[in-house]
Amino acid sequence: MEETKNIVKKLPNQEVDYFKIGKILVSRWYWIAGSLLLFILGSYVYLWYTPKTYATSGTMKLEEKKSEISDLVNVISTSDRGPSKIQSETSVIQSPSVILAAIKDLNYPISFYIEGRVRTSEIYPQKPLEIQTLRFDSLNFYRDIITFKALDKNHFRLAYKVSDKVVSKDFQYNTPVTIGPTTFLVKTPVGYIGNNTVYLFKFNMPEDFIGRVRGGLRTSEMVKNSNILLLQQTDANPQFASDVLNAIMKEYLIYDRNRKTQSATQMINFIDDQLKYLSGTVKGSEKSILEFKQKNKLMDVSTSAEGALTKAKDIETQQAILKLQLIAIEQLRDQIDKEKNNVNLNFNAGKDVDPALNALIERLDNLLNQRYELLKTYNSNSQPISDINRSILQIKNNALNSLNITYSGVKRNLDYLDAQLAVVNKQISVFPVAERDLIALNRPYEVNEKVYSFLSEKKLSAQISRAGILPGATIIEQAQPNFSPVSPDERSIHRSAIIFGILTGLGLIILIRVLNPYIYDKETVESLTSVPILGVIRKFPEKIDEDNAQVLAISRPKTMFAESVRSVRTNLNFLASEKASKVICITSEVAGEGKSFVAINLSSTLSLIDKKVVLIGADLRRSKLHKTFKVPNDIGLSTYLSRQTELDDIILKTGQENLDLIISGPVPPNPSELLHSLRMDELIKELKTRYDVIMIDTAPIGLVSDAIPLIRVSDINIFVIRSGKSKYYAATIPQRIAQEYHLDNTVIVLNAFAEDLLHSRYYTTRFTGENYGKYYYYSDYSGYESSGYYIEHDNKKWWNIKRWFS
């Protein structure tokens, strides 16, 4: 009993067989091949239907060129705008204003297409038709695609949609065509256009292309931390991508130059406003002086009066210039408060300007540009926007503080000049009345004349400076059309299809194994129970009739199936070998697992070695033995146990030497009670005196309890598990029954085994240590079909498709 417990508790050692894993995967190679073929076909279909995109690139060198005449005049500073030049210039290149100007350069008011079997393709830059717009409102025009079909030399047909309905009309060349709010005419083609030639076209606005261009435009540093900028444009039309990228680079240079001249332009505009005012004032003063001299008959003032006048003019001139400085400071302060881009101090009259002010203004400009770009990606409440807003606020406060310092300095100078002017005015007040009045007229005239002359010189300097400013970038390489598509990447897609095809095939194999609930091989049984396997009976290669009428081990003695039955018979001889007569009980979990089939074939093979065998159909509910041997089921075990017949009346001869049969008989109302009766025990005792082997075919133990009394009195209990039919739980039942009833004579037979690597266990059983010697020798005869020792009738070849699904 102690030995039995050890067998029950300990499972044999199983090691991973990597070679077998490979065989499992290769066993369904056609699944992998089929999956691979499907994915490859799918990749070709995807490439066929997916529009191709093309990429072109150009390069620019960002640099800050100085004015070539900057050494001749005092020009306005055009310094680089901060350290992150690449980032800020990239935002300028991708700005809508630059892209819109580039699109307008293409002169692209009408797009032409041709319709293919798969997709409609744009044929830019070709313009197969000359179309002239007669009435075109940029805010309200016909936007849908119009289909043109040539009919003959003078006529054509247009098809278009009106209120979701397709309208088709014929027209003549060079005659107005009105579709909705748009009127145009199609001129007679210069070249030959064959009849039934079809083109598609549509009217555009430059704004319609902004999204298309910006979506394909990419900018980056060609080399990290360099000033070489790489621009790339992707589009479904390679020529359009090349043309628009060249136009963008050209418009960027124009925009950059205009931006750099903006400071000088602002100053020129400011000076023009002041000159316009001073011009009228100077002319009025000059006329008043002339009239005063003629009226008072004065030619000029005295020498002392002339000196006082000169001193007063100088002071008032300086005051006028400082007042202009204050006006410019006020304008700049207003621009900073409103966070305008590209702000500058429009007028600088001296050294009172804070040196840090220009740097602060440039930093503020950069931050405002960066915020503009970030707002394309983030909302106004996001963290990056909040961070840059804090930086802008800090720079604004610093700039305004600097402006206040400058403003205070200018005011101090004005106060000082006011004090000096008061002294001069006191001297003038003692002059004669006529001279004093003449001085009063001369002072504003000459002051305004000096200021006018000063501003004119400043304007000339600003104009010279602006003329000498060059763009801050140079085009190194123009974009060229690239007719090799960059997307979809055919090699990458085919490679991915191959990888996913193989992985899908392997995944299908793994999935089928994971979802499989059935037992297929002896290794699976050995992994689930410690009950030993008596043997493996191969699947019979031919179709078996429903009633198992053939005694297959005898009718096909040279098959692998027959040899596997004989192997089980051999192992039976080692069980209960000390018994002169053996009682063998055969059961299973559920019906259909082949227990009757195994009982018939084991009985027949045992009778061939001079063993007297009686086969008892103890499944009183659903026995098939009488059908197998083609005998009536009028009397049998049930009539004997109910004392309706005697033993000799129910023992039938089978026609095979040494093999007798007791069929089940009519189905009784109390089969379980009959099998538990003393008369059943008496039957077995009597049969032991007549036969060497008593083979009992019982009811399934997983469905009813009829087999329990027979199992407890049997010398050998055979539990049948059918390959591909029995579930994993079935393998645990023999061990549970053995533990519950303290049995050490329970063994398992794996029935109907057919080698199927897909569902085979990838472990190999190693019998070592305590497990060694407690199991029986047997083989599943895998791999021996072509050895020549067996005659099989299922010579299936690899090209037989039915074999794949068997």
PDB file of C-alpha atoms in Angstrom, residues 579-793:
ATOM      1  CA  LYS A 579      -3.093 -14.821 -10.118  1.00  0.00           C
ATOM      2  CA  ALA A 580      -4.103 -17.968 -11.945  1.00  0.00           C
ATOM      3  CA  SER A 581      -7.205 -16.216 -13.224  1.00  0.00           C
ATOM      4  CA  LYS A 582      -7.312 -12.459 -13.783  1.00  0.00           C
ATOM      5  CA  VAL A 583     -10.340 -10.225 -13.589  1.00  0.00           C
ATOM      6  CA  ILE A 584      -9.831  -7.201 -15.887  1.00  0.00           C
ATOM      7  CA  CYS A 585     -12.281  -4.311 -15.680  1.00  0.00           C
ATOM      8  CA  ILE A 586     -12.322  -1.772 -18.529  1.00  0.00           C
ATOM      9  CA  THR A 587     -13.986   1.639 -18.104  1.00  0.00           C
ATOM     10  CA  SER A 588     -13.690   5.283 -19.200  1.00  0.00           C
ATOM     11  CA  GLU A 589     -14.972   8.724 -18.243  1.00  0.00           C
ATOM     12  CA  VAL A 590     -17.763   9.061 -20.804  1.00  0.00           C
ATOM     13  CA  ALA A 591     -19.224   7.072 -23.668  1.00  0.00           C
ATOM     14  CA  GLY A 592     -17.474   7.135 -27.025  1.00  0.00           C
ATOM     15  CA  GLU A 593     -13.905   6.822 -25.736  1.00  0.00           C
ATOM     16  CA  GLY A 594     -13.540   3.240 -27.045  1.00  0.00           C
ATOM     17  CA  LYS A 595     -13.665   1.062 -23.914  1.00  0.00           C
ATOM     18  CA  SER A 596     -15.770  -1.612 -25.676  1.00  0.00           C
ATOM     19  CA  PHE A 597     -13.477  -1.384 -28.707  1.00  0.00           C
ATOM     20  CA  VAL A 598     -10.419  -1.922 -26.483  1.00  0.00           C
ATOM     21  CA  ALA A 599     -12.129  -4.768 -24.569  1.00  0.00           C
ATOM     22  CA  ILE A 600     -13.003  -6.649 -27.777  1.00  0.00           C
ATOM     23  CA  ASN A 601      -9.524  -6.337 -29.307  1.00  0.00           C
ATOM     24  CA  LEU A 602      -7.666  -7.177 -26.072  1.00  0.00           C
ATOM     25  CA  SER A 603      -9.879 -10.224 -25.537  1.00  0.00           C
ATOM     26  CA  SER A 604      -9.305 -11.443 -29.076  1.00  0.00           C
ATOM     27  CA  THR A 605      -5.505 -11.043 -28.874  1.00  0.00           C
ATOM     28  CA  LEU A 606      -5.374 -12.749 -25.446  1.00  0.00           C
ATOM     29  CA  SER A 607      -7.277 -15.727 -26.871  1.00  0.00           C
ATOM     30  CA  LEU A 608      -4.571 -16.123 -29.519  1.00  0.00           C
ATOM     31  CA  ILE A 609      -1.937 -17.042 -26.886  1.00  0.00           C
ATOM     32  CA  ASP A 610      -3.910 -19.971 -25.485  1.00  0.00           C
ATOM     33  CA  LYS A 611      -5.641 -17.956 -22.802  1.00  0.00           C
ATOM     34  CA  LYS A 612      -9.216 -18.900 -22.132  1.00  0.00           C
ATOM     35  CA  VAL A 613     -11.016 -15.549 -22.170  1.00  0.00           C
ATOM     36  CA  VAL A 614     -14.583 -14.596 -21.427  1.00  0.00           C
ATOM     37  CA  LEU A 615     -15.773 -11.115 -22.391  1.00  0.00           C
ATOM     38  CA  ILE A 616     -18.621  -9.751 -20.242  1.00  0.00           C
ATOM     39  CA  GLY A 617     -20.807  -6.853 -21.359  1.00  0.00           C
ATOM     40  CA  ALA A 618     -21.383  -5.257 -17.937  1.00  0.00           C
ATOM     41  CA  ASP A 619     -22.708  -1.970 -19.338  1.00  0.00           C
ATOM     42  CA  LEU A 620     -26.319  -2.880 -18.615  1.00  0.00           C
ATOM     43  CA  ARG A 621     -27.587   0.464 -19.847  1.00  0.00           C
ATOM     44  CA  ARG A 622     -26.004   0.805 -23.292  1.00  0.00           C
ATOM     45  CA  SER A 623     -23.974  -2.235 -24.330  1.00  0.00           C
ATOM     46  CA  LYS A 624     -22.946  -2.837 -27.945  1.00  0.00           C
ATOM     47  CA  LEU A 625     -21.244  -6.252 -27.665  1.00  0.00           C
ATOM     48  CA  HIS A 626     -24.243  -8.148 -29.049  1.00  0.00           C
ATOM     49  CA  LYS A 627     -24.125  -5.909 -32.154  1.00  0.00           C
ATOM     50  CA  THR A 628     -20.411  -6.499 -32.614  1.00  0.00           C
ATOM     51  CA  PHE A 629     -20.811 -10.277 -32.526  1.00  0.00           C
ATOM     52  CA  LYS A 630     -24.214 -10.162 -34.226  1.00  0.00           C
ATOM     53  CA  VAL A 631     -26.155 -12.099 -31.591  1.00  0.00           C
ATOM     54  CA  PRO A 632     -29.579 -11.373 -30.084  1.00  0.00           C
ATOM     55  CA  ASN A 633     -29.719  -9.571 -26.777  1.00  0.00           C
ATOM     56  CA  ASP A 634     -32.658 -11.507 -25.340  1.00  0.00           C
ATOM     57  CA  ILE A 635     -30.766 -13.057 -22.438  1.00  0.00           C
ATOM     58  CA  GLY A 636     -27.531 -12.108 -20.830  1.00  0.00           C
ATOM     59  CA  LEU A 637     -25.966 -10.708 -17.695  1.00  0.00           C
ATOM     60  CA  SER A 638     -29.082  -8.787 -16.640  1.00  0.00           C
ATOM     61  CA  THR A 639     -31.299 -11.914 -16.840  1.00  0.00           C
ATOM     62  CA  TYR A 640     -28.699 -13.926 -14.953  1.00  0.00           C
ATOM     63  CA  LEU A 641     -28.358 -11.362 -12.134  1.00  0.00           C
ATOM     64  CA  SER A 642     -32.135 -11.148 -11.864  1.00  0.00           C
ATOM     65  CA  ARG A 643     -32.190 -14.974 -11.555  1.00  0.00           C
ATOM     66  CA  GLN A 644     -34.127 -15.500 -14.759  1.00  0.00           C
ATOM     67  CA  THR A 645     -31.417 -17.660 -16.384  1.00  0.00           C
ATOM     68  CA  GLU A 646     -28.453 -19.789 -15.380  1.00  0.00           C
ATOM     69  CA  LEU A 647     -24.786 -19.218 -16.161  1.00  0.00           C
ATOM     70  CA  ASP A 648     -24.486 -21.790 -18.908  1.00  0.00           C
ATOM     71  CA  ASP A 649     -27.475 -20.216 -20.654  1.00  0.00           C
ATOM     72  CA  ILE A 650     -25.752 -16.838 -21.058  1.00  0.00           C
ATOM     73  CA  ILE A 651     -22.234 -17.955 -22.098  1.00  0.00           C
ATOM     74  CA  LEU A 652     -21.984 -17.712 -25.865  1.00  0.00           C
ATOM     75  CA  LYS A 653     -19.335 -19.051 -28.223  1.00  0.00           C
ATOM     76  CA  THR A 654     -17.842 -16.385 -30.540  1.00  0.00           C
ATOM     77  CA  GLY A 655     -16.494 -18.616 -33.258  1.00  0.00           C
ATOM     78  CA  GLN A 656     -12.957 -17.707 -32.180  1.00  0.00           C
ATOM     79  CA  GLU A 657     -11.105 -20.354 -30.264  1.00  0.00           C
ATOM     80  CA  ASN A 658     -10.676 -19.668 -26.506  1.00  0.00           C
ATOM     81  CA  LEU A 659     -12.991 -16.615 -26.601  1.00  0.00           C
ATOM     82  CA  ASP A 660     -16.469 -16.746 -25.069  1.00  0.00           C
ATOM     83  CA  LEU A 661     -18.982 -13.978 -24.599  1.00  0.00           C
ATOM     84  CA  ILE A 662     -21.559 -12.893 -22.047  1.00  0.00           C
ATOM     85  CA  ILE A 663     -23.693 -10.085 -23.408  1.00  0.00           C
ATOM     86  CA  SER A 664     -25.527  -7.534 -21.270  1.00  0.00           C
ATOM     87  CA  GLY A 665     -29.075  -8.691 -21.922  1.00  0.00           C
ATOM     88  CA  PRO A 666     -32.207  -6.550 -21.794  1.00  0.00           C
ATOM     89  CA  VAL A 667     -31.866  -3.205 -20.029  1.00  0.00           C
ATOM     90  CA  PRO A 668     -33.061  -3.724 -16.393  1.00  0.00           C
ATOM     91  CA  PRO A 669     -34.786  -1.026 -14.292  1.00  0.00           C
ATOM     92  CA  ASN A 670     -32.101  -1.336 -11.569  1.00  0.00           C
ATOM     93  CA  PRO A 671     -28.703  -1.936 -13.244  1.00  0.00           C
ATOM     94  CA  SER A 672     -26.610  -0.474 -10.415  1.00  0.00           C
ATOM     95  CA  GLU A 673     -28.301  -2.680  -7.764  1.00  0.00           C
ATOM     96  CA  LEU A 674     -27.845  -5.805  -9.871  1.00  0.00           C
ATOM     97  CA  LEU A 675     -24.125  -5.193 -10.254  1.00  0.00           C
ATOM     98  CA  HIS A 676     -23.829  -4.629  -6.487  1.00  0.00           C
ATOM     99  CA  SER A 677     -25.559  -7.955  -5.714  1.00  0.00           C
ATOM    100  CA  LEU A 678     -23.979 -11.145  -4.270  1.00  0.00           C
ATOM    101  CA  ARG A 679     -24.958 -12.996  -7.451  1.00  0.00           C
ATOM    102  CA  MET A 680     -22.430 -10.851  -9.377  1.00  0.00           C
ATOM    103  CA  ASP A 681     -19.710 -11.884  -6.926  1.00  0.00           C
ATOM    104  CA  GLU A 682     -20.747 -15.525  -7.326  1.00  0.00           C
ATOM    105  CA  LEU A 683     -20.588 -15.140 -11.116  1.00  0.00           C
ATOM    106  CA  ILE A 684     -17.027 -13.895 -11.009  1.00  0.00           C
ATOM    107  CA  LYS A 685     -15.945 -16.641  -8.622  1.00  0.00           C
ATOM    108  CA  GLU A 686     -17.467 -19.284 -10.918  1.00  0.00           C
ATOM    109  CA  LEU A 687     -15.879 -17.793 -14.033  1.00  0.00           C
ATOM    110  CA  LYS A 688     -12.456 -17.788 -12.372  1.00  0.00           C
ATOM    111  CA  THR A 689     -12.638 -21.561 -12.239  1.00  0.00           C
ATOM    112  CA  ARG A 690     -13.355 -21.807 -15.980  1.00  0.00           C
ATOM    113  CA  TYR A 691     -11.284 -19.026 -17.590  1.00  0.00           C
ATOM    114  CA  ASP A 692      -7.804 -17.562 -17.420  1.00  0.00           C
ATOM    115  CA  VAL A 693      -8.981 -14.003 -18.169  1.00  0.00           C
ATOM    116  CA  ILE A 694     -12.332 -12.421 -17.298  1.00  0.00           C
ATOM    117  CA  MET A 695     -12.629  -9.226 -19.332  1.00  0.00           C
ATOM    118  CA  ILE A 696     -15.446  -6.947 -18.087  1.00  0.00           C
ATOM    119  CA  ASP A 697     -16.692  -4.053 -20.254  1.00  0.00           C
ATOM    120  CA  THR A 698     -18.362  -1.646 -17.772  1.00  0.00           C
ATOM    121  CA  ALA A 699     -20.364   1.572 -17.952  1.00  0.00           C
ATOM    122  CA  PRO A 700     -18.524   4.946 -18.094  1.00  0.00           C
ATOM    123  CA  ILE A 701     -17.457   5.826 -14.574  1.00  0.00           C
ATOM    124  CA  GLY A 702     -17.877   9.562 -15.158  1.00  0.00           C
ATOM    125  CA  LEU A 703     -21.586   9.188 -15.910  1.00  0.00           C
ATOM    126  CA  VAL A 704     -22.903   6.445 -13.582  1.00  0.00           C
ATOM    127  CA  SER A 705     -21.646   4.454 -10.590  1.00  0.00           C
ATOM    128  CA  ASP A 706     -22.413   1.009 -12.051  1.00  0.00           C
ATOM    129  CA  ALA A 707     -18.722   0.135 -12.484  1.00  0.00           C
ATOM    130  CA  ILE A 708     -17.655   0.831  -8.870  1.00  0.00           C
ATOM    131  CA  PRO A 709     -18.376  -2.673  -7.416  1.00  0.00           C
ATOM    132  CA  LEU A 710     -16.608  -4.318 -10.363  1.00  0.00           C
ATOM    133  CA  ILE A 711     -13.590  -2.030 -10.062  1.00  0.00           C
ATOM    134  CA  ARG A 712     -13.165  -2.919  -6.395  1.00  0.00           C
ATOM    135  CA  VAL A 713     -13.080  -6.687  -7.018  1.00  0.00           C
ATOM    136  CA  SER A 714     -11.002  -6.610 -10.234  1.00  0.00           C
ATOM    137  CA  ASP A 715      -7.355  -7.606 -10.385  1.00  0.00           C
ATOM    138  CA  ILE A 716      -6.609  -5.050 -13.082  1.00  0.00           C
ATOM    139  CA  ASN A 717      -8.537  -1.840 -13.790  1.00  0.00           C
ATOM    140  CA  ILE A 718      -7.982  -0.370 -17.242  1.00  0.00           C
ATOM    141  CA  PHE A 719      -9.101   3.245 -17.728  1.00  0.00           C
ATOM    142  CA  VAL A 720      -9.436   4.143 -21.419  1.00  0.00           C
ATOM    143  CA  ILE A 721      -8.554   7.659 -22.629  1.00  0.00           C
ATOM    144  CA  ARG A 722      -9.221   8.411 -26.282  1.00  0.00           C
ATOM    145  CA  SER A 723      -6.788  10.649 -28.150  1.00  0.00           C
ATOM    146  CA  GLY A 724      -8.521  13.765 -29.421  1.00  0.00           C
ATOM    147  CA  LYS A 725     -11.760  12.918 -27.616  1.00  0.00           C
ATOM    148  CA  SER A 726     -11.022  12.842 -23.875  1.00  0.00           C
ATOM    149  CA  LYS A 727     -10.489  16.132 -22.084  1.00  0.00           C
ATOM    150  CA  TYR A 728      -7.749  16.923 -19.587  1.00  0.00           C
ATOM    151  CA  TYR A 729     -10.013  16.205 -16.623  1.00  0.00           C
ATOM    152  CA  ALA A 730     -10.399  12.575 -17.757  1.00  0.00           C
ATOM    153  CA  ALA A 731      -6.739  11.835 -16.973  1.00  0.00           C
ATOM    154  CA  THR A 732      -7.226  12.769 -13.290  1.00  0.00           C
ATOM    155  CA  ILE A 733     -10.133  10.364 -12.679  1.00  0.00           C
ATOM    156  CA  PRO A 734      -8.094   7.126 -12.391  1.00  0.00           C
ATOM    157  CA  GLN A 735      -5.836   8.667  -9.759  1.00  0.00           C
ATOM    158  CA  ARG A 736      -8.833   9.986  -7.823  1.00  0.00           C
ATOM    159  CA  ILE A 737     -10.557   6.555  -7.924  1.00  0.00           C
ATOM    160  CA  ALA A 738      -7.322   4.821  -6.892  1.00  0.00           C
ATOM    161  CA  GLN A 739      -6.893   7.138  -3.911  1.00  0.00           C
ATOM    162  CA  GLU A 740     -10.549   6.906  -2.872  1.00  0.00           C
ATOM    163  CA  TYR A 741     -10.764   3.083  -2.948  1.00  0.00           C
ATOM    164  CA  HIS A 742      -7.087   2.385  -2.103  1.00  0.00           C
ATOM    165  CA  LEU A 743      -6.385   0.606  -5.382  1.00  0.00           C
ATOM    166  CA  ASP A 744      -2.916  -0.185  -6.713  1.00  0.00           C
ATOM    167  CA  ASN A 745      -4.015  -2.002  -9.851  1.00  0.00           C
ATOM    168  CA  THR A 746      -5.239   0.903 -11.982  1.00  0.00           C
ATOM    169  CA  VAL A 747      -3.615   1.560 -15.367  1.00  0.00           C
ATOM    170  CA  ILE A 748      -4.393   3.754 -18.356  1.00  0.00           C
ATOM    171  CA  VAL A 749      -4.641   2.849 -22.035  1.00  0.00           C
ATOM    172  CA  LEU A 750      -4.436   5.701 -24.574  1.00  0.00           C
ATOM    173  CA  ASN A 751      -6.769   4.685 -27.394  1.00  0.00           C
ATOM    174  CA  ALA A 752      -7.023   5.766 -31.065  1.00  0.00           C
ATOM    175  CA  PHE A 753      -3.654   7.533 -31.023  1.00  0.00           C
ATOM    176  CA  ALA A 754      -2.651   9.146 -34.320  1.00  0.00           C
ATOM    177  CA  GLU A 755       0.501  11.203 -34.405  1.00  0.00           C
ATOM    178  CA  ASP A 756      -0.417  14.907 -34.591  1.00  0.00           C
ATOM    179  CA  LEU A 757       2.521  17.120 -33.752  1.00  0.00           C
ATOM    180  CA  LEU A 758       0.322  20.218 -33.529  1.00  0.00           C
ATOM    181  CA  HIS A 759      -1.287  19.033 -30.296  1.00  0.00           C
ATOM    182  CA  SER A 760       1.593  16.948 -28.940  1.00  0.00           C
ATOM    183  CA  ARG A 761       3.237  17.952 -25.692  1.00  0.00           C
ATOM    184  CA  TYR A 762       6.676  19.483 -26.071  1.00  0.00           C
ATOM    185  CA  TYR A 763       7.972  17.700 -22.948  1.00  0.00           C
ATOM    186  CA  THR A 764       9.827  14.392 -22.857  1.00  0.00           C
ATOM    187  CA  THR A 765       9.261  12.051 -19.895  1.00  0.00           C
ATOM    188  CA  ARG A 766      12.350  10.948 -17.989  1.00  0.00           C
ATOM    189  CA  PHE A 767      11.924   7.956 -15.669  1.00  0.00           C
ATOM    190  CA  THR A 768      14.610   8.325 -13.028  1.00  0.00           C
ATOM    191  CA  GLY A 769      15.007   7.791  -9.316  1.00  0.00           C
ATOM    192  CA  GLU A 770      11.916   6.567  -7.536  1.00  0.00           C
ATOM    193  CA  ASN A 771       9.881   6.637 -10.720  1.00  0.00           C
ATOM    194  CA  TYR A 772      12.196   4.281 -12.577  1.00  0.00           C
ATOM    195  CA  GLY A 773      10.777   0.767 -12.906  1.00  0.00           C
ATOM    196  CA  LYS A 774       7.204   1.675 -11.955  1.00  0.00           C
ATOM    197  CA  TYR A 775       6.076   2.201 -15.539  1.00  0.00           C
ATOM    198  CA  TYR A 776       5.627  -0.213 -18.414  1.00  0.00           C
ATOM    199  CA  TYR A 777       7.429  -0.535 -21.660  1.00  0.00           C
ATOM    200  CA  TYR A 778       5.344   0.554 -24.608  1.00  0.00           C
ATOM    201  CA  SER A 779       5.635   2.519 -27.814  1.00  0.00           C
ATOM    202  CA  ASP A 780       3.317   4.772 -29.781  1.00  0.00           C
ATOM    203  CA  TYR A 781       5.177   3.658 -32.940  1.00  0.00           C
ATOM    204  CA  SER A 782       5.606   7.251 -34.094  1.00  0.00           C
ATOM    205  CA  GLY A 783       7.846   7.547 -37.132  1.00  0.00           C
ATOM    206  CA  TYR A 784       7.806   3.831 -37.999  1.00  0.00           C
ATOM    207  CA  GLU A 785       5.176   3.889 -40.737  1.00  0.00           C
ATOM    208  CA  SER A 786       7.773   3.466 -43.483  1.00  0.00           C
ATOM    209  CA  SER A 787       9.886   0.888 -41.709  1.00  0.00           C
ATOM    210  CA  GLY A 788       8.457  -1.996 -43.811  1.00  0.00           C
ATOM    211  CA  TYR A 789       7.295  -3.989 -40.792  1.00  0.00           C
ATOM    212  CA  TYR A 790       3.699  -2.840 -41.005  1.00  0.00           C
ATOM    213  CA  ILE A 791       1.086  -2.925 -43.740  1.00  0.00           C
ATOM    214  CA  GLU A 792      -0.906   0.289 -43.592  1.00  0.00           C
ATOM    215  CA  HIS A 793      -3.848   1.208 -45.769  1.00  0.00           C
TER     216      HIS A 793
END
